[in-house]
mmCIF file of C-alpha atoms and ligand atoms in Angstrom:
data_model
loop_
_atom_site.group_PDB
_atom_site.id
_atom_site.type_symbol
_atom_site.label_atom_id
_atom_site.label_comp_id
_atom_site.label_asym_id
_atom_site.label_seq_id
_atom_site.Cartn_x
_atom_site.Cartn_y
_atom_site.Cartn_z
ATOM 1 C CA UNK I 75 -24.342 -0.738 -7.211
ATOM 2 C CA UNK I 76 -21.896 -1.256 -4.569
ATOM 3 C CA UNK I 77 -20.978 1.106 -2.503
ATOM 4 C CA UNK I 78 -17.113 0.697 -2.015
ATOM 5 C CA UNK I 79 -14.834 3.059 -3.485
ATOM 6 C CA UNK I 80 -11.348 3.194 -5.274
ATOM 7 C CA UNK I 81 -9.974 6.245 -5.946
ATOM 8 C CA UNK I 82 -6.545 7.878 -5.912
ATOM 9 C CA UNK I 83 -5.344 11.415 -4.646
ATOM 10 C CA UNK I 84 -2.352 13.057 -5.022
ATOM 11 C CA UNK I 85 -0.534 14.207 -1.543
ATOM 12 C CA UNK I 86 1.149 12.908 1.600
ATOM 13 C CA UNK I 87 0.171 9.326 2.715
ATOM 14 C CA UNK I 88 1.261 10.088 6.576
ATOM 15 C CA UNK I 89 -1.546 12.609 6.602
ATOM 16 C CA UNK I 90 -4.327 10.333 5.814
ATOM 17 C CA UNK I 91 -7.479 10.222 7.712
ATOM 18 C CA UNK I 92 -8.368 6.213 7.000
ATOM 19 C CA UNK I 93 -8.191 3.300 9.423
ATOM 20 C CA UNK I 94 -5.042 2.241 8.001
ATOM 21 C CA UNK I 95 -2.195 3.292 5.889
ATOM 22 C CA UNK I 96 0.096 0.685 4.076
ATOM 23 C CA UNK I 97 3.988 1.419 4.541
ATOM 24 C CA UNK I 98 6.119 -0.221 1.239
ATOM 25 C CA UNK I 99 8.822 -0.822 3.709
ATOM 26 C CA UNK I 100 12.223 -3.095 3.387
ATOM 27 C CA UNK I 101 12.772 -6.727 4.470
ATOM 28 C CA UNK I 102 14.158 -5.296 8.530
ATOM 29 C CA UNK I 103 11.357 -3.576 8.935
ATOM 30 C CA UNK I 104 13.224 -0.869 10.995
ATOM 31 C CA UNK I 105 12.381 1.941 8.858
ATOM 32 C CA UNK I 106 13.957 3.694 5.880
ATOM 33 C CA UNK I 107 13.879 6.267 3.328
ATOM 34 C CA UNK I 108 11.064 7.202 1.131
ATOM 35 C CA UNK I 109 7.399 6.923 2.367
ATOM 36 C CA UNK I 110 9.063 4.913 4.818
ATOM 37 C CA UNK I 111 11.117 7.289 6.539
ATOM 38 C CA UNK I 112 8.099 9.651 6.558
ATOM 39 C CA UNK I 113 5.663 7.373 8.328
ATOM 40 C CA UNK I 114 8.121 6.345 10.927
ATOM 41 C CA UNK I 115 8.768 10.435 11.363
ATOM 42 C CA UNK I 116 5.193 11.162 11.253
ATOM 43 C CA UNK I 117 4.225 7.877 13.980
ATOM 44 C CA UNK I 118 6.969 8.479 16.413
ATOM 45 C CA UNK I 119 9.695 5.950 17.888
ATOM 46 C CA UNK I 120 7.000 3.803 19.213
ATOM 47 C CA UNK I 121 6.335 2.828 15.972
ATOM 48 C CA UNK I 122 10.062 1.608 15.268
ATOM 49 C CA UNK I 123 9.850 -0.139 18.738
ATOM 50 C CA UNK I 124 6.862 -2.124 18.049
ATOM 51 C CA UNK I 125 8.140 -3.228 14.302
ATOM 52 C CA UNK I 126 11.752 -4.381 16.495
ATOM 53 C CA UNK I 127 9.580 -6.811 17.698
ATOM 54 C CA UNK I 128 8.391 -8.268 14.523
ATOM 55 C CA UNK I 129 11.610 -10.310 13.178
ATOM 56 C CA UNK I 130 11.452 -8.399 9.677
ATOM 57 C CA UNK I 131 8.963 -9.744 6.816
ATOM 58 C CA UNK I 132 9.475 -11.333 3.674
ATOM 59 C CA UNK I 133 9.462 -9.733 0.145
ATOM 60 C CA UNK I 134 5.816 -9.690 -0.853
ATOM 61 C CA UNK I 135 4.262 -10.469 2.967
ATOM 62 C CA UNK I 136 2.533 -8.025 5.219
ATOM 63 C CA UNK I 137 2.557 -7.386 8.932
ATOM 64 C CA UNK I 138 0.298 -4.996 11.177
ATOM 65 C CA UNK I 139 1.560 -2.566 13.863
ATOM 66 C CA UNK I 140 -0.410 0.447 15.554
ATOM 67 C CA UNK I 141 -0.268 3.976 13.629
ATOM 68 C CA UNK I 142 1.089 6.036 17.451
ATOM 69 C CA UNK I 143 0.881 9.516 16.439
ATOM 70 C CA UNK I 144 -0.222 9.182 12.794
ATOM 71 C CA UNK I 145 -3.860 10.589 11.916
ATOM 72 C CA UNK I 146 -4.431 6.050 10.871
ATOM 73 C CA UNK I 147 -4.854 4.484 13.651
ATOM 74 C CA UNK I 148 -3.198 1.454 11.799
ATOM 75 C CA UNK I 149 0.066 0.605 9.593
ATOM 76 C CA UNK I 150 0.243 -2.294 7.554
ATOM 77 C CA UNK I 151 3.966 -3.070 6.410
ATOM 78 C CA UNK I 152 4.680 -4.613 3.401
ATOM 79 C CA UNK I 153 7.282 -5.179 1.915
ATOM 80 C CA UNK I 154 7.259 -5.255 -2.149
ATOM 81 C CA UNK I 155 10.101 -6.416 -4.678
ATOM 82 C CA UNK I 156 12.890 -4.958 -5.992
ATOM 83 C CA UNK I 157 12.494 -4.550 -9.797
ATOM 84 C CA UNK I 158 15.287 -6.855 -11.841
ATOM 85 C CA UNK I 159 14.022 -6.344 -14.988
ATOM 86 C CA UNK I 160 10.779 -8.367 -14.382
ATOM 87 C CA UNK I 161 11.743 -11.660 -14.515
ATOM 88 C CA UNK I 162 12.343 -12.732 -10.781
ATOM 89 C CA UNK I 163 8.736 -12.829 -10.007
ATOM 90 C CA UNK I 164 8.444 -9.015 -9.217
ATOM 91 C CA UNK I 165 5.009 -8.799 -10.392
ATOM 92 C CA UNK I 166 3.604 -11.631 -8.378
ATOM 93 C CA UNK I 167 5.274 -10.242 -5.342
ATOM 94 C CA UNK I 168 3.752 -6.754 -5.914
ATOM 95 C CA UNK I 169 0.616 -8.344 -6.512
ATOM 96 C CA UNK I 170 0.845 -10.275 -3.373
ATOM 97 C CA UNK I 171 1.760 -6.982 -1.270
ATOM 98 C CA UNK I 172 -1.745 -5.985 -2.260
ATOM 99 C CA UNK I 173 -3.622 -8.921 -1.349
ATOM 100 C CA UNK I 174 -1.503 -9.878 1.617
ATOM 101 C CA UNK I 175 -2.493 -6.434 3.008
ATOM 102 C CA UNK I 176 -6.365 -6.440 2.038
ATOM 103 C CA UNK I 177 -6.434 -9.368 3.958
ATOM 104 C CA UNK I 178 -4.661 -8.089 7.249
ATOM 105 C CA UNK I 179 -7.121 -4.915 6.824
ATOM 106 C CA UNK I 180 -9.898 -7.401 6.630
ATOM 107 C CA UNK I 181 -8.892 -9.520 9.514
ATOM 108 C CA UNK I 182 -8.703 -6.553 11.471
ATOM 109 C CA UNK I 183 -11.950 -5.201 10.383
ATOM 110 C CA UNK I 184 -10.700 -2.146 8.427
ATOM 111 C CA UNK I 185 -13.168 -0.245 6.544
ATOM 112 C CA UNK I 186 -11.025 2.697 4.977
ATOM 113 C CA UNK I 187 -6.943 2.075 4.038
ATOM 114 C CA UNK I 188 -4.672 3.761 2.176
ATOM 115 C CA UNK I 189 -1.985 3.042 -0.301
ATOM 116 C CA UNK I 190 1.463 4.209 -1.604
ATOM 117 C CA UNK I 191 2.432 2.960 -5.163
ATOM 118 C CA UNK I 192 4.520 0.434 -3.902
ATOM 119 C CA UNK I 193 8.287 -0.633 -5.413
ATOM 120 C CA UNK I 194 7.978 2.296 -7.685
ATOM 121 C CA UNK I 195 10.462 4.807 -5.832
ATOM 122 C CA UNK I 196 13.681 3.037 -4.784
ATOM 123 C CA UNK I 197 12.711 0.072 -6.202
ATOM 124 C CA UNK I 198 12.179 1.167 -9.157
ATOM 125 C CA UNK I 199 9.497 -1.284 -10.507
ATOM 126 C CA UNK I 200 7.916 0.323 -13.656
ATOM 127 C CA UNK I 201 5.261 3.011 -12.485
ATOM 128 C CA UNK I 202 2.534 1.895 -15.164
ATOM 129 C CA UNK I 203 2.833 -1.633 -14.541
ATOM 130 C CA UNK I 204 3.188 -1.087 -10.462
ATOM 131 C CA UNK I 205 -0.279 1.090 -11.101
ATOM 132 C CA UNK I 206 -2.190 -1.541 -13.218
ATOM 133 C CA UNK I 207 -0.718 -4.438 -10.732
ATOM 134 C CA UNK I 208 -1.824 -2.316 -7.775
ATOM 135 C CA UNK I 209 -5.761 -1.310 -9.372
ATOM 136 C CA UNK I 210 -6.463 -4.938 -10.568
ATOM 137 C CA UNK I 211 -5.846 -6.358 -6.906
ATOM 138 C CA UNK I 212 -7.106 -4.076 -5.121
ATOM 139 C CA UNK I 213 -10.487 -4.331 -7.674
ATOM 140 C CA UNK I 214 -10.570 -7.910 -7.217
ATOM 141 C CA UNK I 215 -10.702 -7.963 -3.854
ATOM 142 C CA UNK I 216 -13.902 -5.689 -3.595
ATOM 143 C CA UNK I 217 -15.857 -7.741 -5.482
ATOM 144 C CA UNK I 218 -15.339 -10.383 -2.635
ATOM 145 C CA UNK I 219 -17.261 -9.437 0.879
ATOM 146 C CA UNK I 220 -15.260 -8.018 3.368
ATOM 147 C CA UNK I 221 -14.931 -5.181 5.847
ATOM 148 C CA UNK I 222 -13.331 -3.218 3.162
ATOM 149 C CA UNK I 223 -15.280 -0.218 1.680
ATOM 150 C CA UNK I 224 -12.873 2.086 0.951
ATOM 151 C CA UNK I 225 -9.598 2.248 -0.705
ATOM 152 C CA UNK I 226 -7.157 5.447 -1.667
ATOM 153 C CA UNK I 227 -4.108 5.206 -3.338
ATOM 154 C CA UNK I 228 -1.907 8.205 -2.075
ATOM 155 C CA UNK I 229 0.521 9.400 -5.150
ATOM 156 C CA UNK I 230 3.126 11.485 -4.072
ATOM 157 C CA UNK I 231 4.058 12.698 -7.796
ATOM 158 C CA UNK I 232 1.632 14.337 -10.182
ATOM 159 C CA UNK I 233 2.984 11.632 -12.753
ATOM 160 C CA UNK I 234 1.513 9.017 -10.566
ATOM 161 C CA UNK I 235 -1.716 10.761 -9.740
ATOM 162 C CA UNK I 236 -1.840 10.835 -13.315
ATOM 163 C CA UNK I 237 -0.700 7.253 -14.052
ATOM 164 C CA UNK I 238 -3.245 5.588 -11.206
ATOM 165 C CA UNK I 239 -6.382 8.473 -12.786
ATOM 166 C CA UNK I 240 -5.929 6.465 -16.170
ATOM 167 C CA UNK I 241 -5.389 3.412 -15.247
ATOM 168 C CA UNK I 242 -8.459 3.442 -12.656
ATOM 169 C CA UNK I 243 -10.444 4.986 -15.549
ATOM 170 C CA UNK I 244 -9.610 1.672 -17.862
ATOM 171 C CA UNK I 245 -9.928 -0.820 -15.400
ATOM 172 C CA UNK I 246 -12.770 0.041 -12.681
ATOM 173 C CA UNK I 247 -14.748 2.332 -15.227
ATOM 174 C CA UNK I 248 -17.745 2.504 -13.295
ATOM 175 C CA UNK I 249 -15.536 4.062 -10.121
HETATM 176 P P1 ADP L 440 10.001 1.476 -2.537
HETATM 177 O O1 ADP L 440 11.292 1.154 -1.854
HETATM 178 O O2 ADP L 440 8.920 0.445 -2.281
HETATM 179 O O3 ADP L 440 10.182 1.796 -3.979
HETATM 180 P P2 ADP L 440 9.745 4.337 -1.867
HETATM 181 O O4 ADP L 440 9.375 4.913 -0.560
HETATM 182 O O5 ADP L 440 11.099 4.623 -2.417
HETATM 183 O O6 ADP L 440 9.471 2.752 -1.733
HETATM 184 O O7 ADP L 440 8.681 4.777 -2.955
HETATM 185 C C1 ADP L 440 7.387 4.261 -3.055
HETATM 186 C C2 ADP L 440 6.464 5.353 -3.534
HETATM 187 O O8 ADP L 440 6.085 6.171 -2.428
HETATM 188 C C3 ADP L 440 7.074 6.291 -4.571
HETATM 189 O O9 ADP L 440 6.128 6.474 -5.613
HETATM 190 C C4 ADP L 440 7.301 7.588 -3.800
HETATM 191 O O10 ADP L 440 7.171 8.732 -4.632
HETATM 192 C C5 ADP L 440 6.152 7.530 -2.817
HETATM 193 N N1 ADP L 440 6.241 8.342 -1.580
HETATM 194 C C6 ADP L 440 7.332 8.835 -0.962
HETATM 195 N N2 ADP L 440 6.967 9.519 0.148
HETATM 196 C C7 ADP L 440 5.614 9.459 0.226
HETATM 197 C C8 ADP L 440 4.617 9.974 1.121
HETATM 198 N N3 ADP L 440 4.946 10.698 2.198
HETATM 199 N N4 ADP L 440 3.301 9.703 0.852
HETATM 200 C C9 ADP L 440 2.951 8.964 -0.220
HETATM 201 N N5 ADP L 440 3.827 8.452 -1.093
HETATM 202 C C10 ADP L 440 5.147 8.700 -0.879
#
């Protein structure tokens, strides 16, 4: 039995305790709406200062900055698609915000990181495909060795908390 842990919760992803928290920002990477307004509020205009200096990311990349005043101590940026009916790659770009990000974390060390549910406010990629896109990656990259032990996916909706409960259920039964 291994000892890393998916699980998801339902509340506010700028008041999470983990190493790092994962911002589903846009392509400028100068902040937003959404949980991206919130975790530039909640960090502070360092934050927004630091992410000037990054020259934007690309749909379905990922970029690290420091978390300021947040509880994380790191934010990962990434930047997932917008949904166009599904057939301009928007799932392999989601999927790729999740890896691209376990992979900074891991670089870096991480143990403990945090998720939003990507795409699926503004957006507007499907919330039950986002979920099982979002559960399968993550999943995957567990069963590879890494710094990784622990991963939370923050739903700010009870229909989300409810979407990721199921979906984690079918897919990682043994979580
Ligand atoms: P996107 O543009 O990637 O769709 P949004 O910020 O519009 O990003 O929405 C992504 C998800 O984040 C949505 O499910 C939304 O309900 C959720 N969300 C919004 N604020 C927060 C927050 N403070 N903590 C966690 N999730 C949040």
């Amino acid at each position: 039995m291994s000892k890393k842990q998916i699980l998801a919760l339902q509340g506010d992803i700028t008041k999470q305790a983990v190493e790092a928290i994962v911002n589903a920002a846009n392509n400028t990477l100068l902040g937003g709406g959404g949980v991206d307004g919130a975790i530039h509020r909640a960090a502070g205009p360092q934050l927004l200062e630091e992410c000037r200096r990054l020259n934007g990311c690309e749909t379905g990349e990922a970029k690290i900055t420091s978390g300021y005043r947040l509880p994380a101590r790191w934010v990962i940026h990434t930047v997932g698609p917008v949904w166009q009916g599904g057939n301009e790659g928007e799932e392999e770009l989601l999927a790729s915000c999740y890896r691209k990000s376990l992979a900074l974390a891991a670089e870096n060390q991480i143990v403990s990181i945090a998720f939003p549910a990507i795409s699926t406010g503004v957006y507007r990629f499907p919330l039950e495909k986002a979920t099982k896109i979002a559960v399968r990656e993550v999943n995957n990259f567990l069963k590879k060795p890494s710094s990784i032990e622990q991963i939370i996916f923050v739903c700010f909706s009870q229909r989300a908390f409810d979407c990721y409960q199921e979906v984690i259920q079918e897919l990682v039964p043994e979580s």
